[in-house]
């Protein structure tokens, strides 16, 4: 069986996204700065259908490639699929474009039942209305020997951390202060979760640190 | 002229100290876990008069030594000197022992005027009642060509960061979640402070990351 992990960029003050997240600015004010190191890589360009031919091919690029190479299914919250005002009728297929960067089944936690939505490139969005545990069971079954990656948001990641379901995670810590927004590691109390550093890697634009949950 | 810096251990969720800081537990609940990597080093043992002969002499140990070697004066808040309930009469010399690990002038921000307190080993506590800017002027004058290090707490560090007075800082990020307490990087808004990674170093117990403020 694969592992359950998450792999996200955070600001130095711990935010996944800045304040004032909205449809036109899903990462919130200045939130895109957290991911600048990633946007410039060749792998990110390829994943997001922008070719990536002129992208960086350094260690950051390898790390972008690594983060998805063993993932067999994703779990995400409704907002990460593409919530937002008015965004939940049957014609709306999320904000990841026609060919989302997942290329596997994606299990979306929601209260609104909906038929699965197959997309180009192997991504199918499945909508799970009976809770996080059920989503994880379904994702594990779909992933087989591969890993399940929890995409976000912060609340979804916290839910699985608290439940003791996360085996490993990687943070890409950007030298940026957002001052507000969605804090990744919040309300995760004292002594409940024991961690160990697997590795830390330096880059001029970000620090990559991987943790194992004991 | 030297630089103004700070150099502190934080939990992965960004706390300098855990919840419920009190006289018997000045680092708060589980707060000492943030510093375990440091307590085990030979340099820490020597600095704190515990000999250190059986301490670790690895890269963590070098980093502990480096963090103070060019410091000519410190600034700290009243609580870091040794505030706490009832702890402010003339006989109270803080909780750093007879021979504090500073060995330089230390400027303590407070509202209570008090004569300087010379200690063993070269530390003298000076009490500054006319604000952070005055403390920095006095510390710079005392440090000469050496650096001024802001010891803490979080509120004091934030004050100097906000005022644009910090040139560099190092965080020792421990794989520990405290879930509450004194958050180092809090209320430091969006776009006011620009940072650059100077270096990041891996260790099994902590990740050392040094930043320059642009």
Short mmCIF file of C-alpha atoms in Angstrom, two decimals:
data_model
loop_
_atom_site.label_atom_id
_atom_site.label_comp_id
_atom_site.label_asym_id
_atom_site.label_seq_id
_atom_site.Cartn_x
_atom_site.Cartn_y
_atom_site.Cartn_z
CA UNK A 1 0.00 0.00 0.00
CA UNK A 2 1.23 3.50 -0.80
CA UNK A 3 1.66 6.36 1.65
CA UNK A 4 -0.60 9.25 2.45
CA UNK A 5 1.19 12.55 2.06
CA UNK A 6 0.85 16.21 1.28
CA UNK A 7 3.27 18.50 -0.47
CA UNK A 8 2.61 22.22 -0.32
CA UNK A 9 4.21 25.62 -0.53
CA UNK A 10 3.95 27.86 2.52
CA UNK A 11 5.07 31.37 3.36
CA UNK A 12 7.67 31.77 6.09
CA UNK A 13 4.85 32.82 8.42
CA UNK A 14 3.05 29.57 7.64
CA UNK A 15 0.28 30.51 5.22
CA UNK A 16 -0.81 28.37 2.27
CA UNK A 17 -2.59 31.35 0.77
CA UNK A 18 -2.75 35.05 1.53
CA UNK A 19 -5.64 37.10 2.89
CA UNK A 20 -8.70 37.88 0.75
CA UNK A 21 -8.90 34.67 -1.29
CA UNK A 22 -11.42 35.22 -4.08
CA UNK A 23 -12.38 33.95 -7.52
CA UNK A 24 -10.00 36.30 -9.34
CA UNK A 25 -7.21 35.70 -6.83
CA UNK A 26 -7.61 32.14 -5.52
CA UNK A 27 -4.29 32.29 -3.66
CA UNK A 28 -5.24 35.53 -1.92
CA UNK A 29 -3.23 38.76 -1.79
CA UNK A 30 0.40 38.05 -2.72
CA UNK A 31 -0.24 34.30 -2.40
CA UNK A 32 1.36 33.61 -5.78
CA UNK A 33 4.71 34.76 -4.35
CA UNK A 34 4.82 31.58 -2.26
CA UNK A 35 4.99 29.56 -5.47
CA UNK A 36 7.34 31.65 -7.60
CA UNK A 37 10.15 29.11 -7.19
CA UNK A 38 7.81 26.50 -8.71
CA UNK A 39 6.27 28.56 -11.51
CA UNK A 40 9.73 29.05 -13.00
CA UNK A 41 10.52 25.34 -13.35
CA UNK A 42 10.26 23.32 -16.57
CA UNK A 43 8.22 20.59 -14.83
CA UNK A 44 5.59 23.03 -13.63
CA UNK A 45 5.29 24.42 -17.16
CA UNK A 46 4.80 20.94 -18.59
CA UNK A 47 2.30 19.90 -15.89
CA UNK A 48 0.21 22.96 -16.57
CA UNK A 49 0.32 22.66 -20.33
CA UNK A 50 2.54 25.67 -20.87
CA UNK A 51 5.29 23.67 -22.54
CA UNK A 52 7.96 24.46 -19.98
CA UNK A 53 10.64 24.49 -22.67
CA UNK A 54 12.26 27.62 -21.29
CA UNK A 55 11.75 26.66 -17.62
CA UNK A 56 14.51 26.03 -15.10
CA UNK A 57 15.91 22.48 -14.94
CA UNK A 58 17.67 22.73 -11.58
CA UNK A 59 17.09 20.91 -8.28
CA UNK A 60 13.84 22.83 -7.72
CA UNK A 61 12.63 21.39 -11.00
CA UNK A 62 13.50 17.83 -9.93
CA UNK A 63 11.62 18.38 -6.69
CA UNK A 64 8.53 19.54 -8.59
CA UNK A 65 8.71 16.34 -10.65
CA UNK A 66 9.27 14.10 -7.59
CA UNK A 67 6.30 15.47 -5.69
CA UNK A 68 3.78 13.88 -8.06
CA UNK A 69 5.60 10.92 -9.59
CA UNK A 70 4.30 8.26 -7.23
CA UNK A 71 0.82 9.69 -6.66
CA UNK A 72 -2.08 7.41 -7.61
CA UNK A 73 -4.96 9.55 -6.33
CA UNK A 74 -5.60 12.97 -4.80
CA UNK A 75 -8.00 14.27 -2.18
CA UNK A 76 -8.99 17.93 -2.01
CA UNK A 77 -11.55 20.22 -0.50
CA UNK A 78 -14.36 21.80 -2.43
CA UNK A 79 -12.62 25.18 -2.58
CA UNK A 80 -9.50 23.73 -4.10
CA UNK A 81 -11.53 21.98 -6.79
CA UNK A 82 -13.08 25.32 -7.59
CA UNK A 83 -15.54 26.58 -5.05
CA UNK A 84 -16.16 30.24 -4.79
CA UNK A 85 -19.30 32.28 -5.31
CA UNK A 86 -21.83 30.66 -7.60
CA UNK A 87 -19.34 28.02 -8.69
CA UNK A 88 -21.24 24.85 -8.11
CA UNK A 89 -23.55 24.02 -11.02
CA UNK A 90 -23.12 20.98 -13.22
CA UNK A 91 -21.42 22.89 -16.02
CA UNK A 92 -18.61 24.08 -13.73
CA UNK A 93 -15.59 21.79 -13.93
CA UNK A 94 -13.29 23.52 -11.45
CA UNK A 95 -10.55 25.99 -12.15
CA UNK A 96 -7.89 23.53 -13.29
CA UNK A 97 -8.67 23.82 -17.03
CA UNK A 98 -9.67 21.07 -19.46
CA UNK A 99 -6.54 19.03 -18.70
CA UNK A 100 -5.90 19.31 -14.94
CA UNK A 101 -2.39 18.60 -13.62
CA UNK A 102 -3.50 15.48 -11.67
CA UNK A 103 -3.85 12.73 -14.30
CA UNK A 104 -5.40 10.39 -11.69
CA UNK A 105 -8.71 10.13 -9.82
CA UNK A 106 -9.28 13.18 -7.57
CA UNK A 107 -11.67 12.86 -4.63
CA UNK A 108 -13.36 16.16 -3.77
CA UNK A 109 -14.85 16.54 -0.28
CA UNK A 110 -18.20 18.28 -0.53
CA UNK A 111 -21.76 18.29 0.77
CA UNK A 112 -23.18 18.40 -2.75
CA UNK A 113 -23.64 15.03 -4.47
CA UNK A 114 -22.64 15.07 -8.10
CA UNK A 115 -21.75 12.58 -10.83
CA UNK A 116 -18.03 12.08 -11.51
CA UNK A 117 -16.53 14.54 -14.00
CA UNK A 118 -13.96 13.00 -16.36
CA UNK A 119 -11.44 15.47 -17.78
CA UNK A 120 -8.74 15.28 -20.41
CA UNK A 121 -5.39 13.69 -19.51
CA UNK A 122 -6.66 11.06 -17.07
CA UNK A 123 -8.04 13.25 -14.27
CA UNK A 124 -11.54 12.34 -13.04
CA UNK A 125 -13.13 14.38 -10.26
CA UNK A 126 -15.20 12.24 -7.86
CA UNK A 127 -17.41 14.01 -5.33
CA UNK A 128 -17.48 12.48 -1.87
CA UNK A 129 -20.31 13.47 0.45
CA UNK A 130 -19.83 10.97 3.28
CA UNK A 131 -16.73 12.42 4.89
CA UNK A 132 -12.96 12.43 4.99
CA UNK A 133 -12.57 8.82 6.04
CA UNK A 134 -14.65 7.58 3.13
CA UNK A 135 -12.68 9.80 0.74
CA UNK A 136 -9.46 8.29 1.99
CA UNK A 137 -10.77 4.73 1.58
CA UNK A 138 -11.84 5.47 -1.97
CA UNK A 139 -8.56 7.21 -2.77
CA UNK A 140 -6.49 4.34 -1.37
CA UNK A 141 -8.48 1.85 -3.44
CA UNK A 142 -7.97 3.95 -6.56
CA UNK A 143 -4.25 4.50 -5.87
CA UNK A 144 -3.43 0.81 -5.35
CA UNK A 145 0.30 0.59 -4.57
CA UNK A 146 0.80 4.27 -5.22
CA UNK A 147 0.49 7.19 -2.80
CA UNK A 148 -2.56 9.27 -1.93
CA UNK A 149 -1.77 12.97 -1.91
CA UNK A 150 -3.92 15.43 0.01
CA UNK A 151 -3.97 18.57 -2.11
CA UNK A 152 -5.54 21.04 0.33
CA UNK A 153 -6.79 23.37 1.58
CA UNK A 154 -5.38 23.85 5.03
CA UNK A 155 -8.55 22.61 6.74
CA UNK A 156 -8.52 19.34 4.80
CA UNK A 157 -4.84 18.73 5.51
CA UNK A 158 -5.39 19.48 9.22
CA UNK A 159 -8.27 17.04 9.34
CA UNK A 160 -6.12 14.16 8.05
CA UNK A 161 -3.15 15.15 10.24
CA UNK A 162 -5.36 15.17 13.31
CA UNK A 163 -6.79 11.79 12.38
CA UNK A 164 -3.26 10.35 12.23
CA UNK A 165 -3.64 9.39 8.56
CA UNK A 166 -0.66 11.30 7.14
CA UNK A 167 2.60 9.34 6.75
CA UNK A 168 4.82 12.04 5.26
CA UNK A 169 4.73 15.61 4.09
CA UNK A 170 6.92 18.12 2.36
CA UNK A 171 6.87 21.88 2.85
CA UNK A 172 8.38 24.31 0.39
CA UNK A 173 9.01 27.29 2.66
CA UNK A 174 9.23 30.53 0.69
CA UNK A 175 11.02 33.63 2.07
CA UNK A 176 7.80 35.61 1.97
CA UNK A 177 5.59 36.99 4.73
CA UNK A 178 1.87 37.07 3.91
CA UNK A 179 0.69 38.41 7.25
CA UNK A 180 -2.66 36.62 7.08
CA UNK A 181 -4.71 34.03 5.20
CA UNK A 182 -5.02 30.27 5.51
CA UNK A 183 -2.46 28.97 8.01
CA UNK A 184 -1.38 25.41 7.30
CA UNK A 185 -0.34 24.28 10.79
CA UNK A 186 -2.95 25.76 13.04
CA UNK A 187 -4.80 24.32 15.98
CA UNK A 188 -2.69 21.17 15.84
CA UNK A 189 -2.03 20.78 19.50
CA UNK A 190 0.90 20.05 21.56
CA UNK A 191 2.23 16.49 21.61
CA UNK A 192 -0.45 14.89 19.49
CA UNK A 193 1.67 14.71 16.36
CA UNK A 194 5.32 13.59 16.44
CA UNK A 195 7.52 14.44 13.50
CA UNK A 196 10.97 13.61 12.22
CA UNK A 197 12.97 15.47 9.56
CA UNK A 198 13.57 13.28 6.50
CA UNK A 199 15.59 15.86 4.57
CA UNK A 200 16.03 19.57 4.03
CA UNK A 201 17.27 21.10 0.81
CA UNK A 202 18.46 24.58 0.13
CA UNK A 203 17.56 26.65 -2.88
CA UNK A 204 17.92 30.41 -3.35
CA UNK A 205 14.15 30.85 -3.64
CA UNK A 206 12.74 28.34 -1.17
CA UNK A 207 13.66 25.72 1.45
CA UNK A 208 12.34 22.21 0.87
CA UNK A 209 11.82 20.20 4.06
CA UNK A 210 10.36 16.72 4.19
CA UNK A 211 8.90 15.27 7.41
CA UNK A 212 7.80 11.82 8.49
CA UNK A 213 4.92 11.51 10.96
CA UNK A 214 5.90 9.00 13.65
CA UNK B 1 29.15 49.08 11.84
CA UNK B 2 27.87 45.61 12.68
CA UNK B 3 24.53 44.12 11.68
CA UNK B 4 21.31 43.83 13.58
CA UNK B 5 20.09 40.25 13.69
CA UNK B 6 18.13 37.70 15.61
CA UNK B 7 18.71 33.97 15.88
CA UNK B 8 15.96 31.87 17.41
CA UNK B 9 14.49 28.40 17.57
CA UNK B 10 10.89 27.99 16.42
CA UNK B 11 8.46 25.11 16.22
CA UNK B 12 7.30 24.03 12.77
CA UNK B 13 4.04 25.85 13.46
CA UNK B 14 6.00 29.02 14.15
CA UNK B 15 6.05 29.39 17.93
CA UNK B 16 9.02 30.63 19.95
CA UNK B 17 7.48 29.23 23.10
CA UNK B 18 4.51 27.02 23.89
CA UNK B 19 1.23 27.89 25.59
CA UNK B 20 1.08 28.66 29.34
CA UNK B 21 4.44 30.36 29.81
CA UNK B 22 5.06 30.72 33.52
CA UNK B 23 7.85 31.12 36.03
CA UNK B 24 8.43 27.38 36.43
CA UNK B 25 8.14 26.77 32.68
CA UNK B 26 9.40 29.93 30.95
CA UNK B 27 9.25 28.28 27.51
CA UNK B 28 5.64 27.19 28.04
CA UNK B 29 4.19 23.71 27.61
CA UNK B 30 6.58 21.54 25.56
CA UNK B 31 8.54 24.65 24.59
CA UNK B 32 11.85 23.04 25.53
CA UNK B 33 11.35 20.53 22.67
CA UNK B 34 12.04 23.33 20.21
CA UNK B 35 15.56 23.61 21.60
CA UNK B 36 16.49 19.96 22.10
CA UNK B 37 18.86 20.04 19.12
CA UNK B 38 20.75 22.87 20.87
CA UNK B 39 20.72 21.53 24.43
CA UNK B 40 22.66 18.46 23.24
CA UNK B 41 25.59 20.43 21.78
CA UNK B 42 28.94 20.96 23.47
CA UNK B 43 28.81 24.71 22.80
CA UNK B 44 25.50 25.11 24.55
CA UNK B 45 26.84 23.23 27.56
CA UNK B 46 29.89 25.49 27.71
CA UNK B 47 27.85 28.69 27.27
CA UNK B 48 25.59 27.71 30.10
CA UNK B 49 28.34 26.65 32.45
CA UNK B 50 27.57 22.94 32.28
CA UNK B 51 30.96 22.01 30.90
CA UNK B 52 29.69 20.56 27.66
CA UNK B 53 32.46 17.95 27.64
CA UNK B 54 30.07 15.17 26.64
CA UNK B 55 28.04 17.32 24.24
CA UNK B 56 27.75 16.81 20.48
CA UNK B 57 30.42 18.42 18.29
CA UNK B 58 28.64 18.20 14.95
CA UNK B 59 27.40 20.89 12.55
CA UNK B 60 24.61 21.84 14.99
CA UNK B 61 27.31 22.56 17.53
CA UNK B 62 29.20 24.82 15.10
CA UNK B 63 25.98 26.67 14.37
CA UNK B 64 25.39 27.25 18.09
CA UNK B 65 28.91 28.71 18.31
CA UNK B 66 28.51 30.87 15.20
CA UNK B 67 25.28 32.45 16.35
CA UNK B 68 26.97 34.42 19.11
CA UNK B 69 30.57 34.81 17.99
CA UNK B 70 30.23 38.25 16.43
CA UNK B 71 27.67 39.68 18.84
CA UNK B 72 28.73 42.83 20.71
CA UNK B 73 25.46 43.61 22.47
CA UNK B 74 21.98 42.13 22.96
CA UNK B 75 18.51 43.62 23.25
CA UNK B 76 15.70 41.78 24.98
CA UNK B 77 12.27 42.33 26.44
CA UNK B 78 11.55 42.42 30.12
CA UNK B 79 10.09 38.91 30.11
CA UNK B 80 13.19 37.43 28.57
CA UNK B 81 15.38 39.08 31.18
CA UNK B 82 13.21 37.52 33.81
CA UNK B 83 9.81 39.06 34.20
CA UNK B 84 7.02 37.02 35.62
CA UNK B 85 4.94 37.44 38.71
CA UNK B 86 6.62 39.47 41.45
CA UNK B 87 9.97 39.28 39.67
CA UNK B 88 10.94 42.90 39.53
CA UNK B 89 12.58 44.06 42.74
CA UNK B 90 16.21 45.20 42.95
CA UNK B 91 17.46 41.89 44.28
CA UNK B 92 16.16 39.97 41.24
CA UNK B 93 18.86 39.57 38.60
CA UNK B 94 16.90 37.66 35.97
CA UNK B 95 16.78 33.97 35.36
CA UNK B 96 20.08 33.59 33.54
CA UNK B 97 22.11 32.71 36.65
CA UNK B 98 25.18 34.48 38.06
CA UNK B 99 27.10 34.11 34.80
CA UNK B 100 24.60 34.71 31.97
CA UNK B 101 25.45 33.36 28.50
CA UNK B 102 25.74 36.84 26.94
CA UNK B 103 29.18 38.16 28.04
CA UNK B 104 28.36 41.60 26.60
CA UNK B 105 26.07 44.51 27.49
CA UNK B 106 22.39 43.49 27.35
CA UNK B 107 19.75 46.20 26.90
CA UNK B 108 16.45 45.27 28.51
CA UNK B 109 13.30 47.08 27.31
CA UNK B 110 11.13 47.97 30.30
CA UNK B 111 8.99 50.67 31.84
CA UNK B 112 10.78 50.38 35.19
CA UNK B 113 13.95 52.46 35.55
CA UNK B 114 16.73 50.63 37.32
CA UNK B 115 20.50 50.94 37.72
CA UNK B 116 22.61 48.63 35.50
CA UNK B 117 23.24 45.17 36.94
CA UNK B 118 26.74 43.82 36.30
CA UNK B 119 27.02 40.04 36.35
CA UNK B 120 29.88 37.58 36.21
CA UNK B 121 31.50 36.82 32.86
CA UNK B 122 31.10 40.23 31.25
CA UNK B 123 27.30 40.50 31.01
CA UNK B 124 25.80 43.78 32.25
CA UNK B 125 22.03 44.27 32.12
CA UNK B 126 21.07 47.86 31.22
CA UNK B 127 17.43 48.87 31.60
CA UNK B 128 16.04 51.09 28.85
CA UNK B 129 12.83 52.97 29.54
CA UNK B 130 12.70 55.30 26.54
CA UNK B 131 11.80 52.80 23.84
CA UNK B 132 13.09 50.41 21.22
CA UNK B 133 14.85 52.99 19.10
CA UNK B 134 16.86 54.26 22.05
CA UNK B 135 17.75 50.69 23.04
CA UNK B 136 19.05 50.05 19.53
CA UNK B 137 21.15 53.24 19.56
CA UNK B 138 22.67 52.27 22.88
CA UNK B 139 23.26 48.69 21.77
CA UNK B 140 24.92 49.81 18.52
CA UNK B 141 27.20 52.14 20.44
CA UNK B 142 28.13 49.36 22.86
CA UNK B 143 28.67 46.80 20.07
CA UNK B 144 31.00 48.99 17.99
CA UNK B 145 31.94 47.01 14.89
CA UNK B 146 30.20 43.91 16.15
CA UNK B 147 26.57 42.87 15.70
CA UNK B 148 23.54 43.66 17.82
CA UNK B 149 21.42 40.60 18.45
CA UNK B 150 17.77 40.89 19.41
CA UNK B 151 17.16 38.09 21.86
CA UNK B 152 13.35 38.15 22.06
CA UNK B 153 10.53 37.74 22.84
CA UNK B 154 8.41 37.60 19.74
CA UNK B 155 6.93 41.06 20.34
CA UNK B 156 10.37 42.68 20.57
CA UNK B 157 11.59 40.96 17.40
CA UNK B 158 8.41 41.97 15.56
CA UNK B 159 8.87 45.57 16.64
CA UNK B 160 12.37 45.76 15.13
CA UNK B 161 11.34 43.86 11.98
CA UNK B 162 8.45 46.26 11.44
CA UNK B 163 10.75 49.25 11.96
CA UNK B 164 13.05 47.89 9.21
CA UNK B 165 16.00 47.64 11.61
CA UNK B 166 16.80 43.93 11.17
CA UNK B 167 19.49 43.07 8.59
CA UNK B 168 19.57 39.30 8.94
CA UNK B 169 18.03 36.50 10.92
CA UNK B 170 18.36 32.78 11.40
CA UNK B 171 15.58 30.37 12.32
CA UNK B 172 16.21 26.92 13.72
CA UNK B 173 12.99 25.17 12.73
CA UNK B 174 12.31 22.14 14.93
CA UNK B 175 10.03 19.28 13.80
CA UNK B 176 7.65 19.96 16.66
CA UNK B 177 4.10 21.32 16.76
CA UNK B 178 3.26 23.41 19.83
CA UNK B 179 -0.28 24.31 18.83
CA UNK B 180 -0.22 27.65 20.63
CA UNK B 181 1.99 30.16 22.42
CA UNK B 182 4.09 33.08 21.22
CA UNK B 183 4.16 33.12 17.43
CA UNK B 184 7.33 34.66 16.03
CA UNK B 185 6.10 35.89 12.65
CA UNK B 186 2.68 37.27 13.39
CA UNK B 187 0.96 40.40 12.22
CA UNK B 188 3.85 41.19 9.87
CA UNK B 189 1.88 42.18 6.87
CA UNK B 190 2.02 41.48 3.30
CA UNK B 191 4.75 43.11 1.22
CA UNK B 192 6.25 45.25 3.93
CA UNK B 193 9.25 43.02 4.53
CA UNK B 194 11.24 41.46 1.66
CA UNK B 195 13.46 38.51 2.42
CA UNK B 196 16.08 36.44 0.67
CA UNK B 197 17.40 33.01 1.70
CA UNK B 198 21.09 33.17 2.63
CA UNK B 199 21.47 29.46 3.37
CA UNK B 200 19.59 26.43 4.63
CA UNK B 201 21.21 23.54 6.44
CA UNK B 202 19.86 20.14 7.20
CA UNK B 203 20.22 18.32 10.47
CA UNK B 204 18.22 15.34 11.75
CA UNK B 205 16.77 17.37 14.61
CA UNK B 206 16.23 20.82 13.12
CA UNK B 207 16.50 22.87 9.91
CA UNK B 208 18.68 25.98 10.07
CA UNK B 209 17.65 28.72 7.64
CA UNK B 210 19.27 32.13 7.43
CA UNK B 211 17.51 35.09 5.81
CA UNK B 212 18.60 38.55 4.72
CA UNK B 213 16.11 41.40 4.93
CA UNK B 214 16.27 43.39 1.66
#
